[in-house]
Tab-separated table of C-alpha atoms and ligand atoms in Angstrom:
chain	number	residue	atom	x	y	z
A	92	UNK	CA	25.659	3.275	16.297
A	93	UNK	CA	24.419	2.858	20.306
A	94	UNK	CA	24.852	-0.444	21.963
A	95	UNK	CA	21.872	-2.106	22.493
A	96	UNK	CA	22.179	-3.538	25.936
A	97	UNK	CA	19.203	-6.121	27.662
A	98	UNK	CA	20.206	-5.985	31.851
A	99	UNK	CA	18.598	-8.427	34.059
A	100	UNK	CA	18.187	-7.213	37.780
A	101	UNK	CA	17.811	-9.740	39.507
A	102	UNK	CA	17.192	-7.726	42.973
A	103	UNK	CA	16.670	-9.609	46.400
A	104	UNK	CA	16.438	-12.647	44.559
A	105	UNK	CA	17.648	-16.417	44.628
A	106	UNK	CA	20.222	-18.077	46.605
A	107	UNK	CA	23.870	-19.126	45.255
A	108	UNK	CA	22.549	-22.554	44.040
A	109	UNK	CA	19.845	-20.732	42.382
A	110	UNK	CA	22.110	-18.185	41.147
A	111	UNK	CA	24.548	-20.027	39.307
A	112	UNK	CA	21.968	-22.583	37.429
A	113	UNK	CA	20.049	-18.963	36.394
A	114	UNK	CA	23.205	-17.435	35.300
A	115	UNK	CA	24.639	-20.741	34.069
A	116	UNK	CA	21.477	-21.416	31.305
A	117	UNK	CA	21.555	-17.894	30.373
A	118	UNK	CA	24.788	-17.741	28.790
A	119	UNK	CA	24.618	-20.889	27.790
A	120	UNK	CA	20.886	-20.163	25.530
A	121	UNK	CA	22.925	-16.421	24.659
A	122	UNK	CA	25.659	-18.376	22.752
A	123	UNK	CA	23.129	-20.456	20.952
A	124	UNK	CA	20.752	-18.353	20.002
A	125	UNK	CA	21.533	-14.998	20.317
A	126	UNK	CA	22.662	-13.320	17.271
A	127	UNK	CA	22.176	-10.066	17.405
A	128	UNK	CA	24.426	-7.243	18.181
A	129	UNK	CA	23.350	-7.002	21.573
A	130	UNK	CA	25.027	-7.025	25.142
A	131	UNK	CA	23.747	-8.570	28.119
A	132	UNK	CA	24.009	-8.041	31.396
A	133	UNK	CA	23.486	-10.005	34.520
A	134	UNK	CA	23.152	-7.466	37.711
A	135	UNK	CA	23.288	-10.126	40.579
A	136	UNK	CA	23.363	-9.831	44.033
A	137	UNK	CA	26.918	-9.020	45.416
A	138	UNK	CA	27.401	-12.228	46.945
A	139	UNK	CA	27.091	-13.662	43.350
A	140	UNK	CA	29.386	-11.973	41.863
A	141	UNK	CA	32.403	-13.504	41.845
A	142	UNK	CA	30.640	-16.699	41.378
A	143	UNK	CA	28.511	-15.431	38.324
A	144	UNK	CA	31.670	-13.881	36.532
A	145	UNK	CA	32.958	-17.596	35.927
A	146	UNK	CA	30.376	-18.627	34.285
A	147	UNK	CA	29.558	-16.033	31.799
A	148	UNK	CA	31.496	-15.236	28.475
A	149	UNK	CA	31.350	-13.695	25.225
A	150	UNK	CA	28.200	-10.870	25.263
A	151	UNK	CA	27.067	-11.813	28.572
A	152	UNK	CA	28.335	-9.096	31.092
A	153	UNK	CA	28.305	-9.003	34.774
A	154	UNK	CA	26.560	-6.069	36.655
A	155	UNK	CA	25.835	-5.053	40.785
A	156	UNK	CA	23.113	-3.328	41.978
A	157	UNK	CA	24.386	-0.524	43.967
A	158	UNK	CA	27.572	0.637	45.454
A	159	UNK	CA	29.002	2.672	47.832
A	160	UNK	CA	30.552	6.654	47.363
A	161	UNK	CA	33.601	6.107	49.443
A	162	UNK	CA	37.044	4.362	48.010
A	163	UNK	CA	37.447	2.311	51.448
A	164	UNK	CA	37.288	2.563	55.225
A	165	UNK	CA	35.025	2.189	57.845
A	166	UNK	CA	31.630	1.831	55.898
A	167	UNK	CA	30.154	-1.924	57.703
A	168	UNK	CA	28.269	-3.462	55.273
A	169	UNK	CA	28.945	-1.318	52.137
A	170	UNK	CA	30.478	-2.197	48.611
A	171	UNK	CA	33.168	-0.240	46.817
A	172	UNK	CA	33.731	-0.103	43.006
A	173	UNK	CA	37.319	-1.436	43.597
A	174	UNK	CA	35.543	-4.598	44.912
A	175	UNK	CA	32.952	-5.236	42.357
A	176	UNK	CA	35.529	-4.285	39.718
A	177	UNK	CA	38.044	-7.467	41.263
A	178	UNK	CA	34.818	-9.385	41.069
A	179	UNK	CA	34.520	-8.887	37.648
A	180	UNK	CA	31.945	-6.341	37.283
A	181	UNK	CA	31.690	-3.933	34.606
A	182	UNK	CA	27.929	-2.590	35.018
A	183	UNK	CA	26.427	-0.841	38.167
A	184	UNK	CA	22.856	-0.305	38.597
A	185	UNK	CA	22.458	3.720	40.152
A	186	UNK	CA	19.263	5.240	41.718
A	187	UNK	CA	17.085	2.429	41.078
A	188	UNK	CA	13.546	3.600	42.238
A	189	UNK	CA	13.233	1.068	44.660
A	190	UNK	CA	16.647	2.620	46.196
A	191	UNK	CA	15.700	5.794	45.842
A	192	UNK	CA	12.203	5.134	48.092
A	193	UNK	CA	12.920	2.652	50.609
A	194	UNK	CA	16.917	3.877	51.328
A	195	UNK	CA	16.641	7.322	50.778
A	196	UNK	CA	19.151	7.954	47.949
A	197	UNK	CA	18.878	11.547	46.047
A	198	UNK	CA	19.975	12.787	43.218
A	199	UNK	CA	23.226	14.407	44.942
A	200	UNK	CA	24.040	11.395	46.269
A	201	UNK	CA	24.020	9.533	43.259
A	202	UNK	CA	25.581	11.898	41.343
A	203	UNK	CA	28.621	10.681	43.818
A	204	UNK	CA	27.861	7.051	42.973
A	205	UNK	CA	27.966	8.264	39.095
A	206	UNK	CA	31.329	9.623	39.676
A	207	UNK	CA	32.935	7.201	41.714
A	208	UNK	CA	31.691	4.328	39.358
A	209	UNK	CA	33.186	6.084	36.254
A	210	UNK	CA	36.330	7.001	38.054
A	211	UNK	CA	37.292	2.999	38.825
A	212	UNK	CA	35.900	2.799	34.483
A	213	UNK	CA	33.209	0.764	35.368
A	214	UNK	CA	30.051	1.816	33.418
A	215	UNK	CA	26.884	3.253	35.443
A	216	UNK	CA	23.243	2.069	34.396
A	217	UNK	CA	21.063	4.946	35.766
A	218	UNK	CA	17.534	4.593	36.189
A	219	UNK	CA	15.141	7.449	36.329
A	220	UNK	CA	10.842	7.420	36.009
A	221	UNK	CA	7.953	9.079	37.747
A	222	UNK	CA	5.578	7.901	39.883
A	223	UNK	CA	2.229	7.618	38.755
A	224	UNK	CA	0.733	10.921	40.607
A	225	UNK	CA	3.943	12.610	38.988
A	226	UNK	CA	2.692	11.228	35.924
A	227	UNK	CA	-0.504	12.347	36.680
A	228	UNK	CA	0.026	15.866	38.086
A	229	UNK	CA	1.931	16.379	34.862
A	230	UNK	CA	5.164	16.910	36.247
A	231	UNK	CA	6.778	13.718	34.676
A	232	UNK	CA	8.751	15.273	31.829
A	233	UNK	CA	10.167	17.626	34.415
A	234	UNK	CA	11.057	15.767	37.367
A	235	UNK	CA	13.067	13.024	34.852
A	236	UNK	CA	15.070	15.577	32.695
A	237	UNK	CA	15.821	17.131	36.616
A	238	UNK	CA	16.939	13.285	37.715
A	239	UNK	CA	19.774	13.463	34.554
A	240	UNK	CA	20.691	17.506	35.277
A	241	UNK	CA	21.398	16.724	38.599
A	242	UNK	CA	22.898	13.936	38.673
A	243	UNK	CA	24.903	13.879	35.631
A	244	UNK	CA	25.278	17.027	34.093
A	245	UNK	CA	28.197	17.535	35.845
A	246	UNK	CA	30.260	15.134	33.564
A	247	UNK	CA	32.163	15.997	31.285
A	248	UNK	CA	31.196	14.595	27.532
A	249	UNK	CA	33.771	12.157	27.786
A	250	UNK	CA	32.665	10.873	30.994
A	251	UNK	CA	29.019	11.109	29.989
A	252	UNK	CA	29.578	8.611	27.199
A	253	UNK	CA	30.047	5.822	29.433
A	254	UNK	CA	26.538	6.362	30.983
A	255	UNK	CA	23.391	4.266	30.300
A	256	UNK	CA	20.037	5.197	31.009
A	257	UNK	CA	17.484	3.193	31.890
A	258	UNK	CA	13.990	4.904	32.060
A	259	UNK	CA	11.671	2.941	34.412
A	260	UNK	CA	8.498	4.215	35.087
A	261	UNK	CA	7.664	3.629	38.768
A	262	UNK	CA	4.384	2.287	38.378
A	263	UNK	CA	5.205	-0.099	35.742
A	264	UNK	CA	7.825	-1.774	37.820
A	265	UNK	CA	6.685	-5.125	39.163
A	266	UNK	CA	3.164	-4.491	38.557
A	267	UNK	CA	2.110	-5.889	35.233
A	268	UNK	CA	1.075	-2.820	33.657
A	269	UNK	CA	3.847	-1.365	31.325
A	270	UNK	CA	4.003	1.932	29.202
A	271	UNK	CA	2.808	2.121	26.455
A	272	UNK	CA	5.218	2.122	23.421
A	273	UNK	CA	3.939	5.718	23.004
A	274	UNK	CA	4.164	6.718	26.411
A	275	UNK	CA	7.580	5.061	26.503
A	276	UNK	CA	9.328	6.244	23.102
A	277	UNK	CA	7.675	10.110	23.990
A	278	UNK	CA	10.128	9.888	27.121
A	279	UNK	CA	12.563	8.485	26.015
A	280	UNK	CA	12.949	10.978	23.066
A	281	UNK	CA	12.543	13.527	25.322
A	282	UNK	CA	15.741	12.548	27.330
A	283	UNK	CA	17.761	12.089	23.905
A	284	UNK	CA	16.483	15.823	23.242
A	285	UNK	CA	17.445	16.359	26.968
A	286	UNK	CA	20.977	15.172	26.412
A	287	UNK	CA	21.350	16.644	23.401
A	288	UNK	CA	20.977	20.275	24.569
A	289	UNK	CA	23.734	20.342	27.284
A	290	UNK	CA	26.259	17.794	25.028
A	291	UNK	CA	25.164	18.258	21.583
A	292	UNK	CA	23.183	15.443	18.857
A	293	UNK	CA	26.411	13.057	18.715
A	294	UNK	CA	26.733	12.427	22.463
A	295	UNK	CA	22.598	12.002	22.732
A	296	UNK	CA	22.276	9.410	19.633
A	297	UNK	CA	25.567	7.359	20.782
A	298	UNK	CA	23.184	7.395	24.027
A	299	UNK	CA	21.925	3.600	25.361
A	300	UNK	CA	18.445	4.204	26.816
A	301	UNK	CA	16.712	1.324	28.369
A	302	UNK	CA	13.163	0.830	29.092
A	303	UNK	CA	12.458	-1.094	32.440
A	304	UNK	CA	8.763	-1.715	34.261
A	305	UNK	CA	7.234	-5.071	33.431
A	306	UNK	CA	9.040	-6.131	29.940
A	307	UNK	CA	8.500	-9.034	29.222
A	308	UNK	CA	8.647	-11.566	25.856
A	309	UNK	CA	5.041	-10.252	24.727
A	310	UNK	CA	5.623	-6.366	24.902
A	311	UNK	CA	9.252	-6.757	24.327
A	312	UNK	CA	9.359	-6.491	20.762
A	313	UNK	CA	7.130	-3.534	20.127
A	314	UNK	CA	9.463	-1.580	22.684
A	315	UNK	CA	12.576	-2.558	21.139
A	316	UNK	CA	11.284	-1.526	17.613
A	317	UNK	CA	11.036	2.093	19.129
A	318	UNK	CA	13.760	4.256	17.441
A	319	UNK	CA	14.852	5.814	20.679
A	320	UNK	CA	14.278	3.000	22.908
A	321	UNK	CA	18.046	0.850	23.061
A	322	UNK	CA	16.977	-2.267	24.893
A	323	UNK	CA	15.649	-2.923	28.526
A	324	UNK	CA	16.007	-3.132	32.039
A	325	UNK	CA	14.571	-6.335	33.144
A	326	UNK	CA	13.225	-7.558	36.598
A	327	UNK	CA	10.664	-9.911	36.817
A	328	UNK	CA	11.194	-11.928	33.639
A	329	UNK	CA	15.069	-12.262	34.141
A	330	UNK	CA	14.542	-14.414	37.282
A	331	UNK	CA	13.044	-17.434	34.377
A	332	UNK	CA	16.413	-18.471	31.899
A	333	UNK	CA	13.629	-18.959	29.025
A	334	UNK	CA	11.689	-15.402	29.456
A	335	UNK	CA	14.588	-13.746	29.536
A	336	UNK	CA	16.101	-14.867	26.544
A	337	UNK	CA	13.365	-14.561	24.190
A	338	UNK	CA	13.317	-10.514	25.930
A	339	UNK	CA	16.863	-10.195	24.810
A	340	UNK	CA	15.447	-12.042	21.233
A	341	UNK	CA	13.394	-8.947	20.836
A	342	UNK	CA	16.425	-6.977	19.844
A	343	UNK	CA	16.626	-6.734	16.167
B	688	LIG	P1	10.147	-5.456	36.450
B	688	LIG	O1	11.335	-4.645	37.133
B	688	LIG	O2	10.619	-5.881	35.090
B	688	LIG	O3	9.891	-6.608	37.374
B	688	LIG	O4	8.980	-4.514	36.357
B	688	LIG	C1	12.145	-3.763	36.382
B	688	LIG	C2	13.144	-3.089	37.298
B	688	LIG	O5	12.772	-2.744	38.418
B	688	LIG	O6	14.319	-2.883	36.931
């Protein structure tokens, strides 16, 4: 059976103080309430990090946003995975659209993020989606299956298995207008189908696939109940303890 796996991203967002009370509630609402089989996962800002990983426990995971392709060095103002992993970290966010648009990341270049990340055996969560001309031009079942071939068909099965997916359709993230469950569940059954053809049914149904782009407590459950849809990628509504939790509550 796949993990089920909720992620918050918190992007640019709050301070330390801000931080810690946000991560602080979460876990503490997760142990109270949160029965079901599912992991969670905090992806902070780095400067939270260490902070954040002492006060979470139990399913509540920590995760970063990005990282750097390089072990060490002279790289100002860059991140390795030896870092986040003495931080704590054992998720890392990889080509999230808004990387991919406003700092020009590719899919070679994550496909060295991919590796890196797996080599220190932390766990990459890699987003792919179209925008909504993509979507519209018809292309979008295309240009996402390319995203995974190039950058992580290169992995071996083993390797592969410690990927997650998140599927995030660009113009459902931060705008209020989400997939459909149809539109969502077609793609993301398209990927499993995807994944299946270059590393057979097994590795594609052990597959975590995330839906991210404006889930929230109302849609949340209809998602979820998708067979090939494993949980989400959440921005917006994992800033708020309370709307988070009752998206992770969606999880049956
Ligand atoms: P959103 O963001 O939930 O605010 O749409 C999702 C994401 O970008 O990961």
């Amino acid at each position: 059976m796949r993990k089920k796996i909720v992620a918050g991203n918190w992007k640019m967002n709050n301070d330390l103080e801000a931080g810690y009370k946000l991560a602080t509630e979460v876990n503490n609402i997760v142990k109270d309430e949160v029965t079901s089989n599912v992991e969670v996962v905090l992806c902070t800002p780095f400067i939270h990090l260490t902070g954040v990983s002492k006060l979470i426990s139990g399913k509540v995971k920590l995760g970063a946003q990005n990282c750097y392709t390089k072990k060490s060095g002279a790289y100002t103002g860059e991140i390795s995975v030896e870092m986040l992993k003495s931080a704590g970290v054992s998720y890392v966010i990889l080509g999230h659209s808004e990387r991919r648009e406003y700092f020009g990341e590719t899919n070679a270049m994550l496909a060295e993020k991919v590796n890196i990340v797996l080599e220190g055996g932390l766990k990459p969560i890699f987003c792919c989606g179209e925008t909504l001309k993509q979507r519209e031009d018809g292309i979008h079942f295309d240009l996402v299956r390319n995203q995974l071939t190039e950058s992580l068909f290169h992995l071996s099965a083993e390797a592969f298995a410690n990927v997650v997916i998140a599927y995030e359709p660009i113009w459902a993230i931060g705008t209020g207008v989400t997939a459909t469950t149809e539109q969502a569940q077609e793609m993301h059954a398209i990927l499993r189908k995807h994944i299946a053809s270059k590393y057979g049914e097994g590795v594609a149904n052990d597959t975590t696939i995330q839906y991210g782009g404006s889930c929230n407590p109302t849609n949340a459950p209809e998602l979820f109940a998708c067979p090939d849809i494993d949980g989400g990628l959440i921005g917006g509504a994992s800033l708020e303890a309370r709307k988070f939790i009752d998206v992770i509550k969606a999880i049956k």
